[in-house]
XYZ file of C-alpha atoms in Angstrom:
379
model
C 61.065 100.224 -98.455
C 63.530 101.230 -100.718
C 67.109 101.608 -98.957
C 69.714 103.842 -100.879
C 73.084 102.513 -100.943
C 76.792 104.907 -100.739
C 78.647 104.883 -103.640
C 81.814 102.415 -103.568
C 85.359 103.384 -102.766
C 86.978 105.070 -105.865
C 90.569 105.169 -106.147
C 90.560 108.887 -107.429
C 88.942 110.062 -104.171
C 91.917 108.531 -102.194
C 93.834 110.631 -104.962
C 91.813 113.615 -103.894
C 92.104 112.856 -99.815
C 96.077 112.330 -100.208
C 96.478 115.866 -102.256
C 94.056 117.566 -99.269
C 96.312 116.218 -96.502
C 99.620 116.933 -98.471
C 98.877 120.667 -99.277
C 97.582 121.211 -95.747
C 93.849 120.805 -95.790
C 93.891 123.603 -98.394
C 90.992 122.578 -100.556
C 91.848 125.179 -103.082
C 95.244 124.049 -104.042
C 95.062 120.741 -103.448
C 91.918 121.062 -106.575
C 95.003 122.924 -108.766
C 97.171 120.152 -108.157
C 94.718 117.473 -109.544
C 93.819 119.896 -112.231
C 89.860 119.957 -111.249
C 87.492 121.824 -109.335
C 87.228 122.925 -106.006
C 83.355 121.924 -105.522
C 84.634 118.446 -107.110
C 87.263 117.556 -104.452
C 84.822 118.621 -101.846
C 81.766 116.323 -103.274
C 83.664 113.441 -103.319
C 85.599 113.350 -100.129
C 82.320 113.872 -98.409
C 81.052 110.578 -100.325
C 84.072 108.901 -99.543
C 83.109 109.542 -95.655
C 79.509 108.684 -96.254
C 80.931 105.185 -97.332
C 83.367 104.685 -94.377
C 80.919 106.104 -92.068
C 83.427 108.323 -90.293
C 84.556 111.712 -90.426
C 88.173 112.304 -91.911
C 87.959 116.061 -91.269
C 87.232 118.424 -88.738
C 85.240 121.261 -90.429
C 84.629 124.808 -90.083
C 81.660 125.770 -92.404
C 83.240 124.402 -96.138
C 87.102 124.851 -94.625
C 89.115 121.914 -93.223
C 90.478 122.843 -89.906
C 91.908 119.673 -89.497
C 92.084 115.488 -89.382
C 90.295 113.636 -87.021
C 91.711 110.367 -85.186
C 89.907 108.014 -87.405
C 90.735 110.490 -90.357
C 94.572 109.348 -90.127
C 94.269 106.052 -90.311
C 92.673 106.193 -93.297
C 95.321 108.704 -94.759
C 97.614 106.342 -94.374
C 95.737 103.376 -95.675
C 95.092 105.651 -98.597
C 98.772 106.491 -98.980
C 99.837 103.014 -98.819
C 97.035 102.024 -101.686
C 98.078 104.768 -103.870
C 101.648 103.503 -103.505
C 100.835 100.188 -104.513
C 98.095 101.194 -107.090
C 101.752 102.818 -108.822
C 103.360 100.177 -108.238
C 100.747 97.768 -110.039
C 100.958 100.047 -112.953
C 104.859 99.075 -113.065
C 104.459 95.586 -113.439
C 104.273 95.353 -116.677
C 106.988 98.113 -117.799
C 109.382 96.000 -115.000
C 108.417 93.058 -116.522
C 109.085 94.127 -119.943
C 112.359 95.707 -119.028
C 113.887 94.321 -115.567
C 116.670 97.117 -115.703
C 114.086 99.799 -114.927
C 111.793 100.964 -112.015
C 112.516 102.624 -108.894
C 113.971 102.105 -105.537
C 113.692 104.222 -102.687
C 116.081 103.761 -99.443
C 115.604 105.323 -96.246
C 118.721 105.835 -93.889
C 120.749 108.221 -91.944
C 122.831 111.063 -92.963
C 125.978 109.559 -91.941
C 125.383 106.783 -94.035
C 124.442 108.525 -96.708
C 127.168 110.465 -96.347
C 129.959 107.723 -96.141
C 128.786 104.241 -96.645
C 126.646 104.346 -99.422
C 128.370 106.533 -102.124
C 130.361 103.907 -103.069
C 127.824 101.446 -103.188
C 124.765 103.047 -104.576
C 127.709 104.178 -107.642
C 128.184 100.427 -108.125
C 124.441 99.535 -108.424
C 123.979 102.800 -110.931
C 126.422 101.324 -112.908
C 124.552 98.346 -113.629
C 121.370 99.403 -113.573
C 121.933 102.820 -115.177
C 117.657 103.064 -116.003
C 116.729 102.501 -112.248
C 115.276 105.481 -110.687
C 117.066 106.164 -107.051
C 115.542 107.883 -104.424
C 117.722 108.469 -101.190
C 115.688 109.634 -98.316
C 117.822 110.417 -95.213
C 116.294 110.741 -91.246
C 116.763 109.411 -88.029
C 115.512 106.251 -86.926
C 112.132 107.141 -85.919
C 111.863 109.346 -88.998
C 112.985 106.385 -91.162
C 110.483 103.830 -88.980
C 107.226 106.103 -90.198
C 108.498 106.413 -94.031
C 107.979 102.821 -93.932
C 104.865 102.684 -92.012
C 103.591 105.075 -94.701
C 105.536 102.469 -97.472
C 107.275 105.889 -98.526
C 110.400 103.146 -98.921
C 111.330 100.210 -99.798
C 113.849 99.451 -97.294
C 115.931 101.101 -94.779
C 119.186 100.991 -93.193
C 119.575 102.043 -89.908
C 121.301 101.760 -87.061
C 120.119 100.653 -83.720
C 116.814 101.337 -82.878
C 115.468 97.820 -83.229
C 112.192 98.084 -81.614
C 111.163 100.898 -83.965
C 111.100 97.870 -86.603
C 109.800 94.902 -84.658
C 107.347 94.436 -87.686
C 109.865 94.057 -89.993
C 112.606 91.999 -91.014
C 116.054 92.595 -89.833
C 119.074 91.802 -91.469
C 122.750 92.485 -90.288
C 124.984 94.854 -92.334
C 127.632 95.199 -90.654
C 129.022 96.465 -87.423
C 130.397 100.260 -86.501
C 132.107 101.741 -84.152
C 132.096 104.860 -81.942
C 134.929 106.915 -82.116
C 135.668 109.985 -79.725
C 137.170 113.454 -81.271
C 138.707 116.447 -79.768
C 141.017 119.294 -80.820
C 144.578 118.699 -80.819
C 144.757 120.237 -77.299
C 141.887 118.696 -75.564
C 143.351 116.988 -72.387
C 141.963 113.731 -73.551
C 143.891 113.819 -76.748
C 147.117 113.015 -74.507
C 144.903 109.688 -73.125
C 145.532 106.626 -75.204
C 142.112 105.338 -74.037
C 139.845 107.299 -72.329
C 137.440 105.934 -69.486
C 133.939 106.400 -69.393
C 134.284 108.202 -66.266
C 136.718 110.557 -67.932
C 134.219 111.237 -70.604
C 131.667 111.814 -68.110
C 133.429 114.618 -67.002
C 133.230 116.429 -70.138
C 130.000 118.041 -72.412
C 129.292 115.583 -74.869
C 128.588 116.237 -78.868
C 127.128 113.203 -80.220
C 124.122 111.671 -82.808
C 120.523 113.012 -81.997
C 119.717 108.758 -81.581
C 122.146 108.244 -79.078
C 120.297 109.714 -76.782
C 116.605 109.095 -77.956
C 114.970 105.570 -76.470
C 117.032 103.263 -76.007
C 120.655 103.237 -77.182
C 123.886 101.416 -76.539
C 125.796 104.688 -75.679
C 123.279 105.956 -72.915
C 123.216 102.040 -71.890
C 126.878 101.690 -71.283
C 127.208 104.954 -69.208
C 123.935 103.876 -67.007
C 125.782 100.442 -66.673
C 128.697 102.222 -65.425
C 126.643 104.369 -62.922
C 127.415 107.503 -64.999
C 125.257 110.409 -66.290
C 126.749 111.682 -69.444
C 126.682 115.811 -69.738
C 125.069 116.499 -73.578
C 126.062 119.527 -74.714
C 124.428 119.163 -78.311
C 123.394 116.496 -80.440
C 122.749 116.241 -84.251
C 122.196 113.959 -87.215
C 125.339 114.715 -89.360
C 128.824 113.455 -88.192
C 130.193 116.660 -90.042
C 127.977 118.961 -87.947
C 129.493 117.414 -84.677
C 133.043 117.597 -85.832
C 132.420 121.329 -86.486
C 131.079 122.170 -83.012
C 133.556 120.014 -81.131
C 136.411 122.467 -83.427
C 134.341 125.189 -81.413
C 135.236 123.756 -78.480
C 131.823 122.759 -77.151
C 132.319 119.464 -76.100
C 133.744 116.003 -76.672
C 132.571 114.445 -80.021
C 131.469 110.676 -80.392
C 130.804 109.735 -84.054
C 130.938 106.851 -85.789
C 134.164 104.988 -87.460
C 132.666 105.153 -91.282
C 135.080 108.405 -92.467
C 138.240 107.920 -94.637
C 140.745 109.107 -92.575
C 141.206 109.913 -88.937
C 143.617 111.357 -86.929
C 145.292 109.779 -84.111
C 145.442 110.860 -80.331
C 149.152 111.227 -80.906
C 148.456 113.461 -84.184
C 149.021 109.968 -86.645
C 146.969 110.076 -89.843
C 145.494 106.945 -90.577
C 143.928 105.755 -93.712
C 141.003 103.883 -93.194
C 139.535 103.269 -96.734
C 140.245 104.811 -100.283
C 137.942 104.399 -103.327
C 138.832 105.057 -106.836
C 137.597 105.389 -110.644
C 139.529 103.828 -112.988
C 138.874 104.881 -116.513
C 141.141 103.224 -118.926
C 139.214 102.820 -122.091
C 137.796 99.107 -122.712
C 138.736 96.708 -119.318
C 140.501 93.740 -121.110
C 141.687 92.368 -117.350
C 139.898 94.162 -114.848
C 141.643 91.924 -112.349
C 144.972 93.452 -113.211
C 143.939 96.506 -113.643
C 142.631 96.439 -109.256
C 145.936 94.889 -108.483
C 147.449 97.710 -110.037
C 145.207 100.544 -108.505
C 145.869 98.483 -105.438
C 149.975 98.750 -105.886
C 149.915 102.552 -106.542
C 147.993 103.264 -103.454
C 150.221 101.243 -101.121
C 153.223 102.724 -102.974
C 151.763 106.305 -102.983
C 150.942 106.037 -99.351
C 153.953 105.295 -98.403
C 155.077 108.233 -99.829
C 152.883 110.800 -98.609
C 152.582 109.330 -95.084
C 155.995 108.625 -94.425
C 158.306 109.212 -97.457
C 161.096 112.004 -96.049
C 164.227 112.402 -97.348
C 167.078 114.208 -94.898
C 170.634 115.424 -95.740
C 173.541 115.449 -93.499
C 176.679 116.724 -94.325
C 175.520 117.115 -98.026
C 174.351 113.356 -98.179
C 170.703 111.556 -97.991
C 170.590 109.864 -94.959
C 168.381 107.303 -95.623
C 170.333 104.162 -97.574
C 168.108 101.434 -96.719
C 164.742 100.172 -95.388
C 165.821 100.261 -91.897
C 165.732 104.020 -92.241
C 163.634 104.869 -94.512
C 159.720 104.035 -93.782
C 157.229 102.371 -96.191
C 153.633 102.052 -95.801
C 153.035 98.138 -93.564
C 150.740 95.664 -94.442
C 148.798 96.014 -90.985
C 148.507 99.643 -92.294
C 147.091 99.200 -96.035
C 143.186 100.590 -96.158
C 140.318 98.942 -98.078
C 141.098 99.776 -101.482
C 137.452 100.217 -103.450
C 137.900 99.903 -107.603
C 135.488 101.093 -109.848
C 135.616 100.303 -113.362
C 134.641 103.313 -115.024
C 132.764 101.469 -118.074
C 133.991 102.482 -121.755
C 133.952 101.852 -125.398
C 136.933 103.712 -125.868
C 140.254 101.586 -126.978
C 142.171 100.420 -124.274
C 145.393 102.333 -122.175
C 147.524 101.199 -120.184
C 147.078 101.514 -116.534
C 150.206 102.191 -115.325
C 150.227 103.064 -111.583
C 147.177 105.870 -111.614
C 147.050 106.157 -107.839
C 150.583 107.189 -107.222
C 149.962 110.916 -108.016
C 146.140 111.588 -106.548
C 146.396 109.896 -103.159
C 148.543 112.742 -101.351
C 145.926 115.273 -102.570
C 143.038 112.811 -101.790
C 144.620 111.953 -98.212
C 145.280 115.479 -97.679
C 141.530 116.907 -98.217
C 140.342 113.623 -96.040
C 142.345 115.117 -93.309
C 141.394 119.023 -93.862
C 137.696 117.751 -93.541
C 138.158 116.017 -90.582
C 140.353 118.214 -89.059
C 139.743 121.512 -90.383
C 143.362 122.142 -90.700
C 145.451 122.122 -94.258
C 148.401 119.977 -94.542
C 151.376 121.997 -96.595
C 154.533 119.946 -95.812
C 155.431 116.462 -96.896
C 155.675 113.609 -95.689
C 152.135 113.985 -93.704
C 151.987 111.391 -91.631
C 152.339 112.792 -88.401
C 150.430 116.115 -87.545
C 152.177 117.339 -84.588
C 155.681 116.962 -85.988
């Protein structure tokens, strides 16, 4: 008896099966994509099921209506081999050269937006041939990229049992910070109760309110059913409908600046780019950067000058305010790297952290500052 025996695996017909489910079962330009034939894609897929023994698709005479159960499984096997088939191709090139390859990050917009800037500037500068590749979701979207391997890690926040496969490490921790306009009746309440939140629509983070989250949690310990007027996954898309009036906002404590119930600005973190030719003491060069912004601050924020009877009032300390140490920010540095001969350094901050402070505040606020000093808003 003579028994005829599939064809193995190939890896091109997982190429061909990942191109058919990315250009939606469209056989025709998923064949343009791989530069071949129509009749070729179609052959092999159906050996590639003959081997598995199961159908992938669902068909309508030659079309592909759609994937069956069984069908995306193997999709996403197929992805994940493909992935690492690239991957094994690298080796050698990373080998070679460990300043190159790729890295791909999943995380959420408000991280993206705020926290990692800084950061991901840090790691281009020293790894300038590194290809990047920021891909931004919620949790759950985030917790299927790397089912798929789409990344290679993510940072999220919360959301811990989307990731119970994985290994979790601590970042740090946030904070949730409530918003209204200027004359919101909670903005004259030092520190709002939950109960007094409860009585108000809430704007908040599309996860807050998905599975299980801390924020739903505390109000359900409390007894409380929060009112949600609208959620979303950017911090600056709340802040704009709670300037609309539609509800309370509750974001997270990761922007520059914010603004006090009583109308105080406060500055929560500044980052700047030094570029000063060649860095022959980078150390002084941060403590300098460092100086100018407390000095600078102090200036903008609380830096007024009266007269009286022709004469400055202010003669001393006592009456005239400076920036305290319980209110310096994080200062960030960055080394902007050169081959240029070096300059002096001077104190650079001193003239760009009004303007800086000032567009921190119009963002978060919506409202332009055109007086000096601007340290207090409702003044």
């Amino acid at each position: 008896m003579l028994t005829l025996l599939s064809a193995p695996m190939k890896l091109q017909q997982l190429r061909f099966l990942a191109a058919v489910a990315q250009n939606d079962l469209n056989l025709t330009a998923a064949a343009a994509k791989l530069h071949t034939t129509q009749p070729a894609v179609s052959k092999q897929l159906k050996l590639l099921e003959e081997e598995l023994g199961v159908s992938i698709f669902v068909r309508n005479g030659r079309a592909f209506t759609k994937i069956t159960p069984a069908g995306e499984r193997v999709v996403m096997y197929a992805h994940r081999l493909l992935r690492e088939a690239q991957n094994i191709k690298g080796v050698s090139q990373e080998f070679k050269d460990q300043g190159r390859g790729a890295l791909s990050i999943g995380t959420t917009h408000t991280q993206a937006r705020y926290v990692l800037p800084a950061v991901i500037s840090q790691f281009r500068e020293q790894y300038p041939d590194v290809e990047f590749h920021l891909h931004q979701g919620a949790s759950e979207q985030l917790a299927e990229m790397a089912q798929l391997d789409h990344i290679d890690f993510a940072i999220a926040t919360g959301s811990q049992n989307l990731f119970a496969k994985y290994v979790l490490l601590p970042c740090y921790q946030w904070h949730r910070r409530i918003i209204v306009p200027a004359d919101h009746p909670l903005a004259r309440v030092k520190r709002p109760r939950l109960d007094e939140l409860a009585d108000y629509p809430l704007v908040t983070y599309v996860f807050s309110f998905m599975g299980p989250s801390s924020l739903q949690e505390t109000f359900a310990a409390a007894g409380l059913r929060p009112k949600v007027a609208l959620t979303a996954r950017d911090s600056d898309v709340i802040k704009t409908y709670v300037r609309l009036g539609l509800g309370v906002g509750i974001v997270a404590e990761v922007a520059e600046v914010h603004v006090g119930n009583q109308g105080q600005v406060e500055v929560d973190r500044v980052t700047c780019a030094v570029d000063c030719g060649i860095a022959v003491n980078p150390n002084n060069i941060v403590a300098q950067v460092e100086g100018s912004v407390a000095f600078g601050l102090g200036a903008v924020l609380y830096g007024a000058i009266t007269l009286k009877d022709g004469r400055v009032e202010q003669d001393n300390f006592n009456n005239y305010r400076v920036l305290r140490m319980s209110e310096m920010p994080h200062v960030q540095v960055f080394i902007v790297p050169s081959s240029e001969a070096p300059t002096g350094i001077g104190e650079p901050a001193v003239a760009v952290i009004g303007p800086a402070v000032a567009n921190a505040v119009a963002a978060a606020t919506g409202n332009w500052i055109t007086r000096l000093p601007m340290g207090q808003l409702n003044e």
